[in-house]
């Protein structure tokens, strides 16, 4: 194992391993302090960043932060590494790699070709020496396009997940939020319910209901019930009309075991959804959620900083060619991301790292009521993510998730960011919105007094 | 015609006729719009709700009153503390909220309970309000059927500054076959009083979250006490039979669902019309 030094102002900082160097170089974060691996001072952090900039990218292939023998995620990362794709940057240090990424002549195509040659540790390292504007700029260059019943991640597009959660899974309550979302132009990424229980019967019922709604209104979008992958497999066996299989994932084998999963069961879930062949314009069938701090929370962090572990989760994700991945950035709580400043930086790091690794990143721009954050912080993150070309964000009535008890972006928030940055919904969904009379020729909401006929009928039924 | 001329009420605001659907959900639907943005009134209502939820996180557990309430229902009630000294430490150090203070460990040891079938812990979590308002109601439904099963219930623990996993060292000290934790969930904007119940087969220090089952959102406007009781009893019975909990103990109960078959909601008429 190597040792790293940096001398500054007569003081020598020594880092015993690449793992320690990475943890000390990472921007301040309550979760790394909780794990007792953070830099002890601001100067130590800056010294670690200066030392990290000198580390050759190739070093990360030789010195895995978590041993190959101990962890199947490390094995996945090393075994899947594409040396030919890596070649253009193989001789660079982390600092040189940052400069390369910022160059005008490095564009979307080069970055797409480079992705299989990059490991999570390399992209996490370079993110640690980048400012927010760098994360936005490079994120904006990356394009990861996926498809199922519509196409997500195209330039100039921002999709939304319509999240119609209800604390008792009430069919009518869920339907009310779906209608609200559709009439505010939300739902092209997915109409996705977090169910109140993991009861397989309930999951099957919700899947049928979503399938019926999508068919009846001919919505070019996909549905998902966000239940454990093993429950989804059971539901498929029971004949439930399943578009996407969901799972929360983390960046280490032991943290994944805390979620009750491993790579084999994810493969099983992926194959089960693929076997249904329900996509019309593509067959990306997985939906993953991640978040900094999940490995520490599951006591499976191996002394690695939470941002690097988060990037490792994207290596797990990309193995299964997902339609959607999102980092639920502020959901986990202040013990991992203490305040708005930490949440904002983490959201942009996650988007950047995921995109650079070739993962279709969305971000759940969110916070809990026990964190030091508010709507203003979310506005900053949302606007920056819009500028960074984020694939999708969440959409929920009035920012209030009454099932999961946290605040995420509202339908109105998505309209705001589309308006100021000139972004549009996924093309197939955009056409449907116009055809249904929900949006006008500017793509703005057209509904004033009267509802479009199909929905006016539904509303009339609700009153009867 | 300008936006303001199209409105029924407030100038500049376009109302949503589907707001009537809010009788079916607490979700903030049909808020209307000013341009594409949130109108002033719902925006400021949100700010008020957020301020209240923030305040709820910091409300301390009323241990005196809760001890009196619980003593009416149990022969033995023990008041315990996690290792988190105060709310600030509790929020930053969840690891401390999962461990018993030294005093509390000694207290449990001094009770000399060698084994029991079920250890029940009532824990403040992130909403003392949920415990104040709903713990007794749920216990009153849950206890009679548990006692009918002839199970020996260990001393009830009331815990301050605790996380879910604090039920593990408690269950371990009491030699419990099964552990049930009633805990205040983190307050939502519309639900500062939500109670969660976590079930663990053979609660012992070091159990993983995937080894637990959870019934959440228990409150008058969420998961009903009745449905929650049915689910918890189902978990207890199945775990007793199969000797495990967590993801392997799937909730396959055919509980009378409030969902019906998912049809009958207004978006999906039964007959074509």
XYZ file of C-alpha atoms in Angstrom:
737
model
C 0.000 0.000 0.000
C 1.211 3.446 -0.857
C 1.682 6.498 1.314
C 0.905 10.042 0.142
C 2.368 13.337 1.343
C 1.833 17.019 0.911
C 4.110 19.696 2.339
C 2.630 23.087 3.050
C 3.960 26.008 5.064
C 6.510 23.894 6.919
C 4.027 21.180 7.756
C 3.964 17.718 6.215
C 0.576 16.025 5.811
C 0.783 12.268 5.487
C -1.994 10.018 4.176
C -1.505 6.326 4.834
C -3.492 5.004 1.889
C -5.428 6.067 -1.159
C -8.577 5.424 0.857
C -7.470 7.837 3.574
C -6.337 10.407 1.020
C -9.765 10.294 -0.674
C -11.604 10.637 2.640
C -9.490 13.634 3.678
C -9.851 15.304 0.272
C -13.637 15.068 0.168
C -15.524 18.326 0.822
C -16.891 18.634 4.384
C -19.770 16.291 5.163
C -21.427 15.265 8.418
C -21.525 11.583 7.385
C -17.746 11.392 7.015
C -17.396 13.083 10.404
C -19.799 10.500 11.839
C -17.600 7.750 10.372
C -14.540 9.517 11.856
C -12.690 9.573 8.541
C -13.006 13.272 7.593
C -10.077 15.688 7.442
C -9.291 17.132 10.865
C -8.932 20.699 9.560
C -9.572 22.819 6.520
C -5.854 22.896 5.797
C -5.604 19.108 5.923
C -8.501 18.866 3.469
C -6.866 21.320 1.050
C -3.517 19.492 1.371
C -5.254 16.207 0.616
C -6.845 17.739 -2.479
C -3.434 18.977 -3.664
C -1.957 15.512 -3.093
C -4.930 13.825 -4.766
C -4.473 15.966 -7.886
C -1.044 14.318 -8.333
C -2.355 10.739 -8.159
C -2.289 8.908 -11.536
C -5.754 7.687 -12.581
C -4.251 4.252 -13.263
C -3.350 3.997 -9.575
C -7.040 3.375 -8.780
C -6.885 0.157 -10.801
C -3.888 -1.062 -8.818
C -5.048 -0.096 -5.338
C -8.772 -0.813 -4.855
C -10.142 1.096 -1.870
C -12.048 -2.023 -0.820
C -10.186 -5.319 -1.434
C -11.134 -7.344 -4.500
C -11.397 -10.547 -2.469
C -13.791 -9.027 0.080
C -16.351 -7.263 -2.036
C -18.321 -8.213 -5.136
C -18.800 -4.552 -6.107
C -15.008 -4.133 -6.310
C -14.847 -7.304 -8.411
C -17.560 -5.936 -10.702
C -15.657 -2.641 -11.105
C -12.296 -4.272 -11.846
C -13.600 -7.125 -14.002
C -15.736 -4.811 -16.145
C -13.054 -2.168 -16.632
C -12.510 -1.480 -20.343
C -8.806 -0.794 -20.857
C -9.265 0.299 -24.484
C -11.864 2.909 -23.532
C -9.565 4.123 -20.737
C -6.606 4.691 -23.082
C -7.192 8.411 -23.903
C -6.794 9.326 -20.205
C -4.645 6.409 -19.018
C -1.530 8.543 -18.569
C -3.233 11.379 -16.686
C -3.238 12.348 -13.046
C -6.472 13.327 -11.306
C -5.555 17.008 -11.711
C -4.831 16.594 -15.437
C -8.083 14.701 -15.844
C -9.994 17.700 -14.462
C -8.380 19.969 -17.064
C -9.145 17.444 -19.803
C -12.833 17.259 -18.861
C -13.121 21.053 -19.017
C -11.550 21.332 -22.515
C -13.808 22.676 -25.276
C -12.842 19.858 -27.619
C -13.912 17.151 -25.184
C -17.606 16.699 -25.876
C -20.509 14.325 -25.426
C -19.231 11.690 -27.819
C -15.752 11.428 -26.301
C -17.253 11.251 -22.829
C -19.677 8.478 -23.839
C -16.827 6.441 -25.288
C -14.718 7.079 -22.195
C -17.378 5.943 -19.678
C -16.612 2.177 -19.687
C -12.941 3.012 -19.085
C -13.658 4.990 -15.935
C -14.111 3.562 -12.464
C -16.219 5.119 -9.687
C -13.064 5.889 -7.709
C -11.594 7.902 -10.623
C -14.698 10.031 -11.109
C -15.155 10.493 -7.357
C -11.523 11.628 -7.098
C -11.821 14.254 -9.809
C -15.150 15.496 -8.405
C -13.427 16.178 -5.076
C -11.173 18.778 -6.718
C -13.958 20.414 -8.723
C -16.085 23.423 -7.911
C -19.829 23.435 -8.457
C -19.429 25.197 -11.812
C -17.092 22.411 -12.991
C -19.619 19.772 -11.949
C -22.347 21.646 -13.840
C -20.227 22.239 -16.946
C -18.985 18.680 -17.351
C -22.333 17.209 -16.306
C -23.906 19.272 -19.075
C -21.568 17.736 -21.669
C -22.476 14.161 -20.711
C -25.467 12.592 -22.415
C -27.001 9.343 -21.240
C -30.173 8.529 -23.171
C -32.500 5.649 -22.225
C -35.922 4.515 -23.387
C -38.975 2.436 -22.537
C -42.281 4.027 -23.690
C -40.544 7.343 -24.229
C -37.001 8.644 -24.539
C -35.325 10.213 -21.529
C -32.143 12.284 -21.313
C -32.087 13.991 -24.723
C -30.493 17.476 -24.932
C -32.858 20.285 -23.916
C -35.191 17.917 -22.063
C -36.000 17.560 -18.388
C -38.338 14.763 -17.366
C -40.148 14.225 -14.084
C -41.201 11.266 -12.006
C -44.818 11.684 -10.962
C -44.797 10.462 -7.355
C -48.436 10.080 -6.250
C -47.766 8.529 -2.854
C -50.525 8.040 -0.325
C -50.040 6.893 3.276
C -52.597 4.075 3.032
C -52.228 3.345 -0.690
C -55.800 4.595 -1.194
C -56.656 4.067 -4.866
C -58.662 7.276 -5.088
C -56.066 9.270 -3.168
C -53.340 8.047 -5.523
C -55.532 8.771 -8.553
C -56.124 12.344 -7.330
C -52.371 13.005 -7.221
C -51.866 11.343 -10.628
C -54.507 13.591 -12.188
C -52.966 16.668 -10.563
C -49.541 15.677 -11.895
C -50.653 14.910 -15.433
C -52.503 18.223 -15.654
C -49.266 19.935 -14.572
C -47.325 18.092 -17.308
C -45.565 15.660 -14.974
C -44.812 11.932 -15.297
C -42.644 11.329 -18.346
C -39.772 9.701 -16.427
C -42.153 7.350 -14.625
C -45.385 7.311 -12.690
C -43.910 5.730 -9.596
C -45.587 4.925 -6.297
C -43.804 4.231 -3.032
C -46.292 1.815 -1.461
C -47.031 2.049 2.256
C -46.358 -1.675 2.706
C -44.335 -4.383 0.996
C -47.447 -6.586 0.816
C -47.271 -8.446 -2.494
C -51.048 -8.364 -2.989
C -51.090 -4.575 -2.611
C -48.159 -4.220 -5.006
C -49.947 -6.322 -7.644
C -53.109 -4.243 -7.264
C -51.206 -0.967 -7.635
C -49.383 -2.238 -10.728
C -52.691 -3.187 -12.357
C -54.178 0.182 -11.513
C -51.236 2.102 -13.019
C -51.287 -0.099 -16.104
C -55.016 0.530 -16.565
C -54.562 4.311 -16.250
C -51.648 4.393 -18.715
C -53.633 2.291 -21.220
C -56.908 4.165 -20.836
C -55.376 7.601 -21.431
C -52.714 6.276 -23.863
C -49.937 7.955 -21.884
C -46.472 7.431 -23.393
C -44.902 6.789 -19.995
C -43.989 3.881 -17.756
C -45.080 2.884 -14.285
C -43.332 1.504 -11.252
C -44.218 0.436 -7.735
C -41.106 0.979 -5.672
C -40.992 -2.226 -3.684
C -38.140 -4.605 -2.864
C -36.805 -6.455 -5.916
C -37.837 -9.820 -4.465
C -41.414 -8.562 -4.067
C -41.342 -7.302 -7.676
C -40.218 -10.744 -8.860
C -43.088 -12.352 -6.948
C -45.511 -9.838 -8.435
C -44.280 -10.679 -11.939
C -44.761 -14.378 -11.164
C -48.333 -13.554 -10.182
C -48.815 -11.940 -13.585
C -48.660 -8.269 -12.515
C -48.174 -5.869 -15.476
C -44.691 -4.648 -14.499
C -42.847 -2.012 -16.533
C -39.858 -1.261 -14.302
C -38.273 -3.193 -11.447
C -37.068 -0.958 -8.626
C -34.373 -1.362 -6.008
C -32.343 0.785 -3.601
C -28.679 0.002 -4.089
C -25.384 0.943 -2.419
C -21.690 0.825 -3.261
C -20.506 -2.131 -1.212
C -21.464 -5.786 -0.981
C -22.130 -5.532 2.745
C -24.329 -2.427 2.407
C -26.288 -4.186 -0.330
C -26.706 -7.136 1.982
C -28.209 -4.619 4.436
C -30.800 -3.938 1.716
C -31.355 -7.680 1.372
C -29.862 -7.856 -2.136
C -26.788 -8.873 -4.117
C -25.843 -8.651 -7.794
C -27.414 -12.047 -8.502
C -30.873 -11.027 -7.282
C -30.672 -7.761 -9.256
C -29.899 -9.839 -12.343
C -32.912 -12.007 -11.564
C -35.143 -8.925 -11.267
C -33.756 -7.457 -14.481
C -34.336 -10.698 -16.401
C -37.873 -11.051 -15.037
C -38.838 -7.546 -16.258
C -37.041 -8.032 -19.583
C -38.984 -11.241 -20.187
C -42.230 -9.231 -20.284
C -41.036 -7.104 -23.227
C -43.389 -4.238 -22.374
C -41.263 -1.333 -23.669
C -42.271 0.217 -26.991
C -39.315 2.458 -27.893
C -36.686 0.808 -25.668
C -36.078 -1.948 -23.149
C -34.331 -0.289 -20.201
C -36.284 -1.899 -17.366
C -34.520 -1.048 -14.110
C -35.047 1.873 -11.745
C -32.447 2.338 -9.004
C -32.248 4.739 -6.105
C -29.105 5.627 -4.198
C -27.924 8.224 -1.721
C -24.747 9.286 0.030
C -24.569 7.759 3.501
C -26.470 4.548 2.781
C -23.383 2.344 3.246
C -22.490 3.932 6.568
C -26.112 3.658 7.614
C -25.941 -0.095 6.871
C -22.558 -0.339 8.624
C -20.876 -1.406 5.398
C -18.541 1.492 4.516
C -15.027 -0.021 4.971
C -13.632 3.385 6.001
C -14.331 4.838 2.543
C -15.898 8.305 2.276
C -19.598 8.439 1.456
C -19.264 10.269 -1.842
C -16.880 7.634 -3.263
C -19.196 4.865 -2.060
C -22.098 6.604 -3.767
C -20.161 6.611 -7.056
C -19.550 2.868 -6.586
C -23.319 2.373 -6.441
C -23.441 3.716 -10.017
C -21.124 0.891 -11.108
C -23.738 -1.499 -9.729
C -26.465 0.422 -11.577
C -24.766 0.555 -14.978
C -24.339 -3.232 -15.009
C -28.129 -3.501 -15.500
C -28.645 -0.751 -18.124
C -31.296 1.082 -16.093
C -33.921 3.460 -17.474
C -33.593 5.674 -14.401
C -31.209 6.143 -11.512
C -31.683 8.805 -8.924
C -29.836 9.940 -5.889
C -32.307 10.733 -3.128
C -29.875 13.333 -1.999
C -31.397 14.926 1.087
C -33.624 12.055 2.181
C -31.274 10.244 4.498
C -30.962 13.066 7.003
C -28.625 15.567 8.645
C -26.283 12.932 10.065
C -25.011 12.391 6.496
C -25.696 15.729 4.806
C -26.122 18.325 7.485
C -27.524 21.368 5.730
C -28.515 22.948 2.444
C -24.904 23.615 1.474
C -23.922 19.959 1.850
C -27.070 18.733 0.088
C -26.514 21.064 -2.879
C -22.915 19.982 -3.384
C -23.766 16.282 -2.957
C -26.571 16.492 -5.534
C -24.242 17.991 -8.132
C -21.418 15.535 -7.337
C -23.779 12.589 -7.692
C -25.195 13.829 -10.983
C -21.693 14.439 -12.355
C -20.261 11.083 -11.222
C -23.245 9.107 -12.474
C -23.268 10.788 -15.886
C -19.515 10.407 -16.352
C -19.897 6.674 -15.625
C -22.676 6.433 -18.223
C -25.634 6.225 -15.844
C -28.964 8.023 -16.622
C -28.980 10.290 -13.579
C -31.905 12.027 -12.035
C -31.880 13.719 -8.667
C -34.459 13.741 -5.915
C -33.925 17.356 -4.857
C -35.112 16.974 -1.310
C -34.746 17.475 2.426
C -36.269 16.284 5.654
C -37.686 18.319 8.465
C -34.788 17.482 10.757
C -32.167 18.874 8.337
C -30.979 22.500 8.229
C -32.429 23.138 4.806
C -35.430 24.814 3.203
C -37.130 25.595 -0.101
C -34.541 28.239 -1.027
C -31.783 25.611 -0.894
C -33.832 23.325 -3.126
C -34.365 26.144 -5.643
C -30.599 26.572 -5.907
C -29.981 22.848 -6.435
C -32.848 22.453 -8.896
C -31.682 25.393 -11.014
C -28.092 24.146 -11.072
C -29.228 20.623 -12.003
C -31.335 22.043 -14.825
C -28.222 23.824 -16.083
C -26.209 20.589 -15.671
C -28.577 18.647 -17.937
C -30.030 16.377 -15.262
C -32.267 13.690 -16.834
C -35.164 14.053 -14.442
C -36.362 15.278 -11.067
C -39.304 14.275 -8.887
C -42.749 15.817 -9.135
C -45.158 15.792 -6.239
C -48.184 17.909 -5.280
C -46.975 21.022 -3.472
C -43.546 19.512 -2.599
C -45.073 17.525 0.289
C -44.705 13.724 0.260
C -47.439 12.679 2.671
C -46.284 9.048 2.624
C -42.494 9.337 3.031
C -42.600 12.487 5.146
C -40.090 14.640 3.314
C -40.127 17.519 0.860
C -39.154 17.105 -2.767
C -39.693 19.137 -5.926
C -43.265 19.970 -6.906
C -44.993 19.909 -10.290
C -44.717 23.714 -10.194
C -40.955 23.518 -9.563
C -40.448 21.521 -12.756
C -42.488 24.090 -14.719
C -40.288 26.844 -13.271
C -37.018 25.246 -14.293
C -38.331 24.301 -17.734
C -39.452 27.928 -18.178
C -36.224 29.665 -17.153
C -33.879 27.236 -18.922
C -36.047 26.514 -21.973
C -36.291 22.782 -21.234
C -39.004 20.425 -22.447
C -40.537 17.102 -21.493
C -39.567 13.844 -23.248
C -40.607 14.174 -26.927
C -43.341 11.487 -26.954
C -44.812 12.821 -23.719
C -44.558 16.414 -24.934
C -46.635 15.453 -27.984
C -49.222 13.703 -25.780
C -49.524 16.772 -23.517
C -50.255 18.970 -26.528
C -52.677 16.464 -28.038
C -54.602 16.182 -24.754
C -54.849 19.973 -24.507
C -52.768 20.129 -21.336
C -50.076 22.377 -22.847
C -50.119 25.163 -25.442
C -47.760 25.689 -28.386
C -45.116 27.187 -26.048
C -45.263 24.008 -23.951
C -46.827 25.973 -21.099
C -49.860 24.776 -19.166
C -52.963 25.636 -21.191
C -55.656 24.623 -18.725
C -57.642 27.509 -17.325
C -61.236 26.868 -16.357
C -62.354 23.833 -18.349
C -60.485 20.552 -18.199
C -59.579 18.630 -21.352
C -62.555 16.336 -22.189
C -61.074 13.004 -21.078
C -60.232 14.418 -17.689
C -63.429 16.445 -17.382
C -65.325 13.150 -17.588
C -63.159 11.629 -14.895
C -63.679 14.611 -12.623
C -67.428 14.487 -13.174
C -67.378 10.817 -12.140
C -65.531 11.690 -8.958
C -68.402 13.964 -7.962
C -71.066 11.346 -8.596
C -57.249 38.446 -22.179
C -54.726 38.427 -19.350
C -54.206 35.761 -16.729
C -55.943 37.842 -14.090
C -59.156 38.091 -16.136
C -59.425 34.305 -16.372
C -59.516 33.674 -12.673
C -62.489 33.058 -10.496
C -61.037 34.560 -7.364
C -57.630 36.023 -6.707
C -56.250 38.278 -9.477
C -53.328 36.638 -11.270
C -54.196 33.168 -10.008
C -55.674 30.408 -12.157
C -57.656 28.006 -9.990
C -57.855 24.246 -10.505
C -61.380 22.806 -10.622
C -60.021 19.403 -9.534
C -59.248 20.845 -6.136
C -62.492 19.149 -5.044
C -60.519 15.874 -5.118
C -58.633 16.953 -2.032
C -61.355 15.253 -0.012
C -59.660 11.976 -1.023
C -56.124 12.866 0.027
C -54.024 15.132 2.235
C -51.693 15.673 -0.716
C -51.439 19.332 -1.763
C -53.316 18.966 -5.036
C -55.124 21.597 -7.100
C -53.106 24.496 -5.702
C -53.670 26.617 -8.789
C -50.966 28.623 -10.467
C -49.608 32.116 -11.008
C -48.080 31.707 -14.444
C -46.613 28.237 -13.870
C -45.658 28.953 -10.276
C -47.176 28.457 -6.873
C -49.631 31.245 -5.944
C -48.868 33.325 -2.845
C -51.385 31.698 -0.472
C -50.273 28.038 -0.862
C -46.640 29.167 -0.897
C -46.969 30.833 2.505
C -49.073 27.971 3.901
C -46.197 25.671 3.039
C -43.726 27.906 4.851
C -45.933 27.793 7.961
C -46.222 23.986 7.828
C -42.465 23.651 7.469
C -41.877 25.876 10.482
C -44.275 23.724 12.537
C -42.664 20.460 11.465
C -39.232 21.851 12.359
C -40.555 22.747 15.791
C -42.060 19.248 16.250
C -38.657 17.598 15.770
C -37.414 19.453 18.815
C -40.403 18.776 21.107
C -39.142 16.732 24.098
C -40.800 13.482 25.217
C -43.118 14.023 28.174
C -41.728 11.068 30.123
C -43.654 11.713 33.346
C -47.050 11.564 31.655
C -46.037 8.637 29.445
C -44.796 6.635 32.442
C -48.156 7.149 34.144
C -50.018 6.098 30.971
C -47.913 2.982 30.504
C -47.998 1.986 34.169
C -51.773 1.675 33.846
C -51.228 -1.025 31.213
C -48.128 -2.946 32.326
C -46.995 -4.399 35.629
C -43.401 -3.411 34.881
C -42.338 -0.276 33.011
C -38.731 0.869 32.814
C -37.581 4.327 31.745
C -34.420 4.229 29.627
C -32.060 6.625 27.825
C -29.923 6.214 24.748
C -26.353 7.455 24.751
C -27.332 10.656 22.925
C -27.316 13.397 25.542
C -29.571 15.902 23.812
C -31.441 16.583 20.574
C -28.451 18.132 18.810
C -26.307 15.079 19.472
C -29.205 12.772 18.618
C -29.541 14.356 15.157
C -25.825 14.231 14.338
C -25.020 10.881 15.947
C -27.598 8.191 15.101
C -25.095 5.583 16.323
C -25.535 6.890 19.872
C -29.310 6.720 19.556
C -29.038 2.968 18.918
C -27.111 2.278 22.141
C -28.295 2.270 25.740
C -26.649 4.573 28.252
C -24.591 2.825 30.942
C -27.244 3.596 33.558
C -29.968 2.119 31.385
C -28.015 -1.067 30.772
C -27.481 -1.497 34.508
C -31.165 -0.858 35.139
C -32.141 -3.620 32.707
C -29.587 -6.038 34.103
C -30.840 -5.386 37.643
C -34.327 -6.521 36.613
C -32.915 -10.029 36.161
C -35.313 -11.042 33.412
C -33.847 -14.194 31.876
C -36.200 -14.576 28.991
C -39.529 -13.490 27.565
C -41.512 -14.020 24.397
C -41.907 -10.388 23.513
C -40.108 -7.174 24.390
C -42.017 -3.965 23.649
C -40.205 -0.608 23.500
C -41.834 2.804 23.152
C -39.274 5.217 21.687
C -39.508 8.978 21.024
C -37.610 8.853 17.705
C -38.117 12.029 15.697
C -41.635 12.772 16.899
C -42.446 12.664 20.579
C -45.869 13.874 19.516
C -46.615 10.540 17.811
C -45.838 8.752 21.078
C -47.854 11.204 23.192
C -50.891 10.937 20.961
C -50.933 7.373 19.595
C -48.765 4.901 21.541
C -51.430 4.108 24.159
C -54.180 3.746 21.546
C -52.168 1.229 19.552
C -51.107 -0.721 22.651
C -54.722 -0.967 23.786
C -55.583 -2.746 20.537
C -52.457 -4.835 20.385
C -52.178 -6.135 23.947
C -55.393 -8.188 24.326
C -54.755 -10.468 21.307
C -51.092 -10.828 22.312
C -52.117 -11.856 25.826
C -54.662 -14.300 24.349
C -51.766 -16.079 22.669
C -50.306 -16.795 26.083
C -47.015 -15.038 25.318
C -44.958 -13.720 28.192
C -44.378 -9.989 27.679
C -41.172 -8.596 29.217
C -40.955 -5.250 31.026
C -42.078 -2.392 28.778
C -39.323 0.108 27.966
C -39.916 3.841 27.489
C -36.853 5.259 25.738
C -35.697 8.856 25.259
C -33.475 9.971 22.316
C -33.751 6.512 20.759
C -33.498 5.090 17.229
C -35.199 1.939 15.927
C -32.230 -0.338 16.630
C -32.270 0.476 20.344
C -34.841 -2.301 20.579
C -31.993 -4.766 19.924
C -29.943 -4.269 23.126
C -33.193 -4.027 25.087
C -34.513 -7.306 23.657
C -31.106 -8.874 24.196
C -31.002 -7.875 27.872
C -34.480 -9.314 28.349
C -33.744 -12.537 26.440
C -36.658 -11.747 24.122
C -37.761 -14.118 21.379
C -39.373 -11.199 19.515
C -39.030 -7.422 19.704
C -41.540 -4.709 18.854
C -40.525 -1.034 18.750
C -43.115 1.753 18.624
C -41.324 4.894 17.449
C -42.168 8.456 16.402
C -41.422 8.765 12.683
C -39.844 11.838 11.242
C -42.481 14.544 10.960
C -43.886 15.305 7.547
C -45.440 18.625 6.668
C -48.917 17.125 6.923
C -48.135 14.440 9.482
C -46.168 15.565 12.510
C -47.726 12.685 14.516
C -46.913 9.548 12.511
C -46.124 6.375 14.484
C -43.987 3.534 13.107
C -43.757 -0.048 14.384
C -40.673 -2.200 13.750
C -40.646 -5.922 14.356
C -37.480 -8.013 14.853
C -37.187 -11.763 15.430
C -34.693 -12.397 18.250
C -33.622 -8.786 18.743
C -29.868 -8.782 19.418
C -27.230 -6.068 19.014
C -25.967 -5.932 15.433
C -29.194 -6.926 13.657
C -29.444 -5.496 10.141
C -32.317 -3.356 8.926
C -33.157 -6.062 6.381
C -33.890 -8.344 9.347
C -36.787 -6.142 10.437
C -40.334 -5.596 9.223
C -41.969 -2.207 9.375
C -45.525 -0.951 9.632
C -45.482 2.801 9.131
C -47.689 5.889 8.955
C -49.901 4.811 11.831
C -52.102 7.784 12.741
C -55.768 8.719 12.434
C -55.397 10.007 8.871
C -52.860 7.384 7.815
C -52.686 3.626 8.377
C -55.519 2.892 10.816
C -54.825 1.416 14.249
C -56.980 -1.543 13.302
C -55.099 -2.340 10.085
C -51.749 -1.822 11.818
C -52.761 -4.226 14.607
C -53.749 -6.887 12.089
C -50.427 -6.539 10.275
C -48.350 -6.628 13.455
C -50.164 -9.753 14.696
C -49.654 -11.377 11.322
C -45.909 -10.665 11.550
C -45.725 -12.009 15.120
C -47.578 -15.211 14.206
C -45.613 -15.864 11.018
C -42.286 -15.121 12.721
C -43.154 -17.513 15.555
C -43.889 -20.200 13.007
C -40.926 -19.594 10.698
C -38.454 -18.193 13.268
C -37.261 -15.223 11.215
C -38.098 -11.611 10.315
C -37.161 -9.105 7.631
C -37.181 -9.425 3.860
C -37.556 -13.208 4.073
C -40.751 -12.772 6.046
C -42.836 -11.370 3.240
C -46.028 -9.662 4.142
C -48.354 -11.933 2.202
C -51.300 -11.330 4.488
C -54.556 -10.828 2.694
C -55.481 -7.968 4.954
C -58.787 -6.383 4.030
C -57.195 -3.705 1.903
C -58.515 -0.176 1.766
C -57.398 -0.382 -1.830
C -60.020 -2.820 -3.045
C -58.991 -3.916 -6.502
C -57.684 -0.453 -7.427
C -60.665 0.100 -9.709
C -63.615 2.204 -8.794
C -61.460 5.293 -8.602
C -62.603 8.096 -10.853
C -59.774 7.664 -13.380
C -60.905 4.085 -14.051
C -64.640 3.676 -14.501
C -65.911 0.092 -14.264
C -67.917 0.399 -17.441
C -67.018 2.239 -20.604
C -68.794 5.566 -20.796
